[in-house]
Coordinates of C-alpha atoms and ligand atoms in Angstrom, one line a residue:
M3 CA 65.9 117.2 98.7
F4 CA 69.2 118.8 98.0
D5 CA 70.0 120.3 94.5
F6 CA 72.1 117.9 92.4
I7 CA 73.5 117.2 89.0
F8 CA 73.4 113.6 88.0
H9 CA 75.5 112.4 85.1
N10 CA 76.7 108.9 84.5
S11 CA 78.5 108.1 81.2
T12 CA 79.1 104.4 81.6
K13 CA 77.3 102.0 79.2
I14 CA 76.2 98.8 80.9
I15 CA 76.1 95.6 78.7
F16 CA 74.3 93.1 80.9
G17 CA 73.4 89.4 80.6
K18 CA 74.4 86.0 79.4
K19 CA 75.5 87.3 76.0
A20 CA 77.3 90.4 77.2
L21 CA 80.7 89.0 76.5
E22 CA 79.8 88.4 72.9
N23 CA 78.6 91.9 72.4
F24 CA 81.2 94.3 73.8
A25 CA 84.0 94.3 71.3
P26 CA 82.5 96.9 69.0
E27 CA 82.7 99.4 71.9
I28 CA 86.5 99.5 71.5
P29 CA 87.9 101.3 68.5
V30 CA 89.5 98.8 66.1
E31 CA 92.9 100.4 66.1
S32 CA 93.2 100.3 69.9
K33 CA 96.2 98.8 71.6
I34 CA 94.5 97.2 74.6
M35 CA 96.0 96.2 77.9
I36 CA 93.9 93.5 79.6
T37 CA 94.4 93.8 83.4
Y38 CA 93.4 91.1 85.9
G39 CA 94.0 89.8 89.4
G40 CA 95.6 86.7 90.8
T41 CA 94.3 83.4 89.4
S42 CA 90.6 83.4 89.1
A43 CA 90.2 85.1 85.7
R44 CA 92.5 82.5 84.1
R45 CA 91.4 79.5 86.1
Y46 CA 87.7 80.0 85.3
G47 CA 88.2 80.8 81.7
V48 CA 87.1 84.4 81.7
L49 CA 90.4 85.6 80.3
D50 CA 90.1 83.2 77.3
K51 CA 86.5 84.3 76.6
V52 CA 87.6 87.9 76.6
K53 CA 90.5 87.2 74.3
T54 CA 88.3 85.3 72.0
A55 CA 85.8 88.2 71.9
L56 CA 88.7 90.5 71.1
G57 CA 90.2 88.4 68.2
G58 CA 92.0 90.7 65.8
Y59 CA 92.9 93.4 68.4
D60 CA 96.4 94.2 69.5
L61 CA 96.4 92.8 73.1
T62 CA 98.9 93.0 76.0
E63 CA 98.2 91.4 79.4
F64 CA 98.9 92.6 82.9
G65 CA 98.0 90.3 85.7
G66 CA 98.7 90.1 89.4
I67 CA 96.6 92.9 90.7
E68 CA 96.0 92.0 94.4
P69 CA 92.8 92.6 96.5
N70 CA 93.2 96.2 97.8
P71 CA 95.3 97.1 94.8
E72 CA 98.8 98.4 95.6
Y73 CA 100.4 101.4 94.1
E74 CA 103.7 99.5 93.5
T75 CA 102.0 96.8 91.6
L76 CA 100.0 99.2 89.5
M77 CA 103.1 101.2 88.7
K78 CA 104.5 98.1 87.0
G79 CA 101.4 98.1 84.8
V80 CA 101.8 101.8 84.1
K81 CA 105.4 101.3 82.9
L82 CA 104.4 98.3 80.7
A83 CA 101.6 100.3 79.2
Q84 CA 103.8 103.3 78.5
K85 CA 106.4 101.1 76.9
S86 CA 103.8 99.3 74.7
K87 CA 102.0 102.5 73.8
I88 CA 98.7 101.2 75.2
N89 CA 95.7 103.4 74.6
F90 CA 92.8 101.3 76.0
L91 CA 92.5 99.4 79.4
L92 CA 90.2 96.5 79.9
A93 CA 89.8 95.4 83.5
V94 CA 88.7 91.8 84.1
G95 CA 87.9 91.2 87.7
G96 CA 86.3 92.7 90.9
G97 CA 86.6 96.1 92.5
S98 CA 90.4 95.8 93.0
V99 CA 91.2 95.1 89.4
I100 CA 88.8 97.8 88.1
D101 CA 90.1 100.4 90.6
G102 CA 93.6 99.5 89.6
A103 CA 92.8 100.0 85.9
K104 CA 91.2 103.4 86.7
F105 CA 94.3 104.5 88.5
M106 CA 96.6 103.3 85.7
A107 CA 94.4 105.1 83.2
A108 CA 95.1 108.4 84.9
A109 CA 98.8 107.6 85.7
I110 CA 99.8 106.5 82.2
P111 CA 99.5 109.9 80.6
F112 CA 100.4 111.8 83.7
K113 CA 103.6 113.8 83.4
E114 CA 104.4 114.1 87.1
E115 CA 104.9 111.6 89.9
P116 CA 101.6 109.5 89.9
A117 CA 101.5 109.5 93.7
F118 CA 100.4 113.1 93.3
L119 CA 97.1 111.8 91.8
L120 CA 96.4 110.0 95.1
E121 CA 97.6 112.9 97.3
N122 CA 95.1 115.1 95.4
A123 CA 92.3 112.6 95.6
G124 CA 92.2 112.6 91.8
R125 CA 91.2 116.2 91.4
N126 CA 94.4 116.8 89.3
I127 CA 93.5 114.2 86.7
A128 CA 93.4 116.1 83.4
R129 CA 93.5 113.1 81.1
A130 CA 92.8 109.4 81.4
L131 CA 92.9 106.5 79.0
P132 CA 89.5 104.9 78.3
V133 CA 88.7 102.0 80.5
G134 CA 86.3 99.1 79.9
T135 CA 85.5 96.5 82.5
V136 CA 84.4 92.9 82.6
V137 CA 82.9 92.4 86.1
T138 CA 83.6 89.1 87.9
L139 CA 82.6 90.1 91.5
P140 CA 79.7 92.5 92.2
A141 CA 80.3 94.6 95.2
S142 CA 82.3 97.9 94.7
G143 CA 80.1 99.5 92.1
S144 CA 83.3 100.6 90.5
E145 CA 82.1 99.4 87.1
M146 CA 79.8 102.4 86.9
N147 CA 81.3 105.1 89.0
N148 CA 84.1 107.6 89.0
R149 CA 86.1 106.3 92.0
A150 CA 89.0 104.1 92.7
V151 CA 90.6 103.1 96.0
I152 CA 94.3 102.5 96.0
T153 CA 96.5 101.1 98.8
R154 CA 100.0 102.3 99.6
K155 CA 101.3 99.4 101.7
A156 CA 104.5 101.1 102.6
L157 CA 102.6 104.1 104.1
K158 CA 99.8 102.0 105.5
L159 CA 97.4 104.1 103.6
K160 CA 94.3 103.5 101.5
Q161 CA 93.5 106.5 99.3
A162 CA 90.4 107.2 97.3
I163 CA 90.5 109.1 94.0
M164 CA 87.5 110.5 92.3
N165 CA 87.2 112.2 88.9
D166 CA 84.6 112.1 86.1
L167 CA 87.3 111.0 83.6
L168 CA 87.4 107.7 85.5
Y169 CA 83.9 106.5 84.6
P170 CA 84.4 103.3 82.5
K171 CA 83.3 103.7 78.9
F172 CA 81.4 100.4 79.3
S173 CA 81.1 97.5 81.7
V174 CA 80.3 94.0 80.8
C175 CA 78.1 92.5 83.5
D176 CA 77.5 88.8 82.9
P177 CA 76.0 87.2 86.0
T178 CA 77.3 83.7 85.0
L179 CA 80.8 85.0 85.6
T180 CA 80.0 85.2 89.3
F181 CA 78.9 81.5 89.6
T182 CA 82.5 80.6 90.6
L183 CA 82.6 83.1 93.6
P184 CA 83.2 81.2 96.8
V185 CA 81.0 81.8 99.8
K186 CA 83.5 84.3 101.3
F187 CA 83.5 86.7 98.3
T188 CA 79.8 86.3 97.7
G189 CA 79.1 87.3 101.3
N190 CA 81.6 90.2 101.1
G191 CA 80.0 91.5 98.0
V192 CA 76.5 91.5 99.5
V193 CA 77.6 93.2 102.7
D194 CA 79.7 95.8 100.8
T195 CA 76.7 96.6 98.6
F196 CA 74.3 96.7 101.6
V197 CA 76.6 99.2 103.3
H198 CA 77.0 101.4 100.2
V199 CA 73.3 101.8 100.3
L200 CA 73.2 102.5 104.0
E201 CA 76.0 105.1 103.7
Q202 CA 73.6 107.0 101.4
Y203 CA 70.4 106.3 103.2
L204 CA 71.0 106.1 106.9
T205 CA 71.7 109.7 107.6
Y206 CA 68.9 112.3 108.2
P207 CA 65.7 112.9 106.3
V208 CA 65.5 115.4 103.5
N209 CA 62.3 114.1 102.1
G210 CA 64.1 112.4 99.3
K211 CA 61.4 109.8 98.8
V212 CA 62.7 108.6 95.4
Q213 CA 66.1 108.0 96.9
D214 CA 64.7 106.4 100.0
R215 CA 62.5 104.0 98.2
L216 CA 65.2 103.0 95.7
A217 CA 67.6 102.4 98.6
E218 CA 65.0 100.4 100.6
G219 CA 64.3 98.3 97.4
L220 CA 68.0 97.5 97.1
L221 CA 68.3 96.6 100.8
L222 CA 65.3 94.3 100.7
M223 CA 66.6 92.6 97.5
L224 CA 69.9 92.0 99.2
I225 CA 68.3 90.4 102.3
E226 CA 66.3 88.2 99.9
E227 CA 68.9 87.2 97.4
G228 CA 72.1 87.3 99.5
P229 CA 71.4 84.1 101.4
R230 CA 70.1 82.4 98.2
A231 CA 73.5 83.0 96.5
L232 CA 75.2 81.1 99.3
T233 CA 73.0 78.1 99.0
D234 CA 72.5 78.1 95.2
P235 CA 75.5 79.9 93.7
K236 CA 74.7 79.0 90.1
D237 CA 71.1 80.5 90.2
Y238 CA 71.2 83.0 87.3
D239 CA 68.4 85.3 88.5
T240 CA 69.9 85.5 92.0
R241 CA 73.3 86.4 90.7
A242 CA 71.8 88.8 88.2
N243 CA 69.9 90.7 90.9
L244 CA 73.0 90.9 93.1
M245 CA 75.0 92.1 90.2
W246 CA 72.7 94.9 89.0
G247 CA 72.0 95.8 92.7
A248 CA 75.7 96.3 93.4
T249 CA 76.0 98.5 90.3
L250 CA 73.0 100.6 91.3
G251 CA 74.2 100.8 94.9
L252 CA 77.1 103.0 94.1
N253 CA 76.7 104.6 90.7
G254 CA 75.5 107.9 92.0
L255 CA 71.8 107.4 91.5
I256 CA 70.6 106.8 95.1
G257 CA 73.1 109.3 96.6
A258 CA 72.1 112.2 94.4
G259 CA 70.3 114.9 96.3
V260 CA 70.6 113.3 99.8
P261 CA 73.2 113.5 102.6
Q262 CA 75.9 110.8 102.6
D263 CA 77.9 109.4 105.5
W264 CA 80.9 107.2 104.5
A265 CA 82.4 107.2 108.1
A266 CA 82.3 103.4 108.2
H267 CA 84.1 103.2 104.9
R268 CA 86.8 105.6 106.0
G269 CA 87.3 103.9 109.4
G270 CA 87.3 100.6 107.6
Y271 CA 90.3 101.6 105.4
E272 CA 92.4 101.8 108.5
L273 CA 91.4 98.4 109.6
T274 CA 92.4 96.9 106.2
V275 CA 95.8 98.6 106.1
L276 CA 96.7 97.9 109.7
Y277 CA 95.3 94.4 110.2
G278 CA 94.5 93.0 106.7
L279 CA 90.7 92.6 107.1
D280 CA 88.8 92.4 103.8
H281 CA 87.0 95.6 102.9
A282 CA 83.5 94.2 103.7
Q283 CA 84.7 92.6 107.0
T284 CA 85.6 96.1 108.2
L285 CA 82.1 97.3 107.4
A286 CA 80.4 94.3 109.0
C287 CA 82.1 95.3 112.3
L288 CA 81.8 99.1 112.1
V289 CA 78.2 99.5 110.8
P290 CA 76.3 98.0 113.7
A291 CA 78.5 100.0 116.1
M292 CA 78.0 103.2 114.1
M293 CA 74.2 102.7 114.3
K294 CA 74.4 102.2 118.1
I295 CA 76.7 105.0 119.0
R296 CA 75.3 107.5 116.5
A297 CA 71.6 106.5 117.1
G298 CA 70.8 110.1 118.3
E299 CA 72.1 111.7 115.2
K300 CA 70.4 109.1 112.9
K301 CA 67.3 108.5 114.9
E302 CA 64.6 109.3 112.3
K303 CA 66.2 107.3 109.5
L304 CA 67.0 104.4 111.9
L305 CA 63.4 104.2 112.8
Q306 CA 62.4 104.3 109.2
Y307 CA 64.9 101.6 108.4
A308 CA 63.7 99.4 111.3
E309 CA 60.1 99.6 110.1
R310 CA 60.5 99.4 106.3
I311 CA 63.4 96.9 106.1
W312 CA 62.9 94.8 109.2
G313 CA 59.1 95.3 109.9
I314 CA 59.8 96.6 113.4
K315 CA 56.9 98.8 114.3
S316 CA 56.3 98.4 118.0
G317 CA 58.1 99.2 121.2
D318 CA 59.8 102.4 122.3
E319 CA 62.2 104.1 119.9
N320 CA 65.4 102.8 121.5
K321 CA 64.1 99.3 121.6
R322 CA 63.1 99.5 117.9
I323 CA 66.6 100.8 117.0
D324 CA 68.3 98.1 119.0
E325 CA 66.3 95.5 117.3
A326 CA 67.1 96.8 113.9
I327 CA 70.8 96.8 114.8
N328 CA 70.6 93.2 115.9
K329 CA 68.8 92.2 112.7
T330 CA 71.6 94.0 110.7
R331 CA 74.3 92.2 112.6
E332 CA 72.5 88.8 112.2
F333 CA 72.2 89.4 108.4
F334 CA 75.9 90.2 108.1
E335 CA 76.8 87.1 110.2
S336 CA 74.4 85.0 108.1
M337 CA 76.4 86.1 105.0
G338 CA 79.5 84.7 106.7
L339 CA 81.1 87.9 108.1
P340 CA 81.9 88.1 111.8
T341 CA 80.8 91.5 113.2
R342 CA 83.1 91.7 116.1
L343 CA 86.7 92.9 115.8
R344 CA 87.8 90.3 118.3
A345 CA 86.9 87.6 115.8
Y346 CA 89.7 89.1 113.6
G347 CA 92.2 89.2 116.5
I348 CA 91.8 92.9 117.2
E349 CA 91.8 93.8 120.9
K350 CA 91.1 97.0 122.8
K351 CA 94.8 97.9 122.8
S352 CA 94.7 98.4 119.0
I353 CA 92.2 101.2 119.3
D354 CA 94.8 103.9 119.9
E355 CA 96.7 102.8 116.9
I356 CA 93.6 103.0 114.7
L357 CA 92.8 106.5 116.0
E358 CA 96.4 107.6 115.4
K359 CA 96.1 106.5 111.8
L360 CA 92.8 108.4 111.3
T361 CA 94.5 111.5 112.8
E362 CA 97.5 111.1 110.6
H363 CA 95.2 110.9 107.5
G364 CA 93.2 113.9 108.6
M365 CA 90.0 111.9 109.2
T366 CA 89.0 113.5 112.4
N367 CA 85.5 114.8 111.4
L368 CA 83.6 112.2 109.5
G369 CA 80.0 111.4 108.7
E370 CA 77.1 113.3 107.1
R371 CA 77.3 116.1 109.7
K372 CA 81.1 115.8 110.4
E373 CA 80.1 114.8 113.9
V374 CA 82.3 111.7 114.0
T375 CA 85.2 113.0 116.0
L376 CA 88.0 110.9 117.3
E377 CA 86.2 110.7 120.6
I378 CA 83.1 109.3 118.9
M379 CA 85.2 107.0 116.8
R380 CA 86.8 105.6 120.0
K381 CA 83.3 104.8 121.3
I382 CA 82.4 103.2 118.0
L383 CA 85.5 101.0 118.0
E384 CA 85.0 100.0 121.6
N385 CA 81.5 99.0 120.6
C386 CA 82.9 96.8 117.8
L387 CA 85.1 94.7 120.1
Ligands
LIG15 O1 92.7 87.8 92.4 P1 91.8 86.8 91.9 O2 92.4 85.5 91.8 O3 91.1 87.2 90.6 O4 90.6 86.5 93.0 C1 89.7 87.5 93.4 C2 90.1 88.2 94.7 O5 91.0 87.4 95.4 C3 88.4 86.9 93.7 N1 87.5 86.8 92.6 C4 87.0 87.8 91.8 N2 86.1 87.4 90.9 C5 86.0 86.0 91.1 C6 86.9 85.7 92.2 N3 87.0 84.4 92.6 C7 86.2 83.5 92.0 N4 85.3 83.8 91.0 C8 85.2 85.0 90.5 N5 84.3 85.3 89.6 O6 87.8 87.8 94.6 C9 88.8 88.3 95.5 C10 88.5 89.7 95.9 O7 88.4 90.5 94.8 P2 88.4 92.1 94.9 O8 88.4 92.7 93.6 O9 89.4 92.6 95.9 O10 87.0 92.3 95.7 P3 86.0 93.5 95.7 O11 85.2 93.6 94.4 O12 85.2 93.4 96.9 O13 86.9 94.8 95.7 C11 87.5 95.3 96.9 C12 88.2 96.6 96.6 O14 87.2 97.6 96.1 C13 87.4 98.8 96.8 C14 87.8 98.3 98.2 O15 88.4 99.3 99.0 C15 88.8 97.2 97.8 O16 90.1 97.8 97.5 N6 86.2 99.6 96.8 C16 86.1 100.4 95.7 C17 85.0 101.3 95.5 C18 84.8 102.1 94.3 N7 85.7 102.0 93.4 O17 83.8 102.8 94.2 C19 84.0 101.4 96.6 C20 84.0 100.4 97.6 O18 83.5 100.9 98.8 C21 85.4 99.8 97.9 O19 86.1 100.7 98.8
LIG16 ZN1 82.6 99.5 100.0

């Protein structure tokens, strides 16, 4: 196991009564800006519940944060917050709204051009407003981590920032708020969580038995509960397991002390900015192909994954790995996500364009051993078609 420091400062307020219990976490004199997405928070009454819980506070609202939150949109929120002297942000939504709030939290007190925060991957964040979150879509893990991913549409660029000042102060995780998620977003959330776990698990062995068993537990839970959430979307325990699983999938716990990959995520960003695929859809295509093309590099963990997750114990090594890849693909498809780029209208001729973007963004050596060169990425993309 590698050396590590693990610190996570976010308080999780979980359960059916979570919305009734979070207000005391915010100092009474705060000027709060509630941020949200398109229509769901209002339509399903979450916004009203939040405002009721915050009766007596000074509230400002900023809505309209889109999936894959855009810099230009968020800068409008930054200006509003500066004008209204906001000193607390409360994000009500999924990963996009939470990430957007984290970026705004750093941009509001920033004296220079906020784009510099993105260009420096958040390393230059010296101050950030406190952020609280009310999660309505479990997937990103953003409610308990120090990351945000922001899109710059004009530049066709998705940029991640990371800084410990971005950990939310608290996150309200009420599984009943996810009962309204349509099949598409439920499926996306399960696949994104599954891949967060894989990015931290499916690398090479370092004898991190704690991390491996935690990761395997989360994967097995997702395989069990994911399909249930599609057929019984209002089952509390199913939603609760998916919600807590998404948080634990990317809050630093399972990745501490082990190698991490993230090549599928980074490649996926280009597919989103170029062709508009949802974040999880990009992963559903790239991950089975990554497993196949990088099977040599990942052999030991792939065999472990095949045996412990899918019960595949017999046959030669290549056959076992192929079977595990097929099972993974079937699982993603069963959650409603096509796993071939052609299903999203992306043809072989697009591959050069994707590789050009990766080059432009300096992403030419990805993965746990930096072995995913452009040449390997080409093979991976060809395998996704
Ligand atoms: O905009 P509204 O109308 O609110 O609808 C949203 C949105 O269209 C809808 N939704 C959310 N909660 C709902 C609901 N619909 C019905 N009922 C509810 N309870 O869901 C749609 C998608 O929301 P979004 O927030 O975009 O989804 P997700 O949570 O998957 O977030 C995706 C973003 O997270 C980033 C991705 O790159 C992407 O930008 N990620 C952030 C990470 C992080 N901060 O650590 C890591 C992840 O790997 C990921 O990259
Ligand atoms: Zn993700």
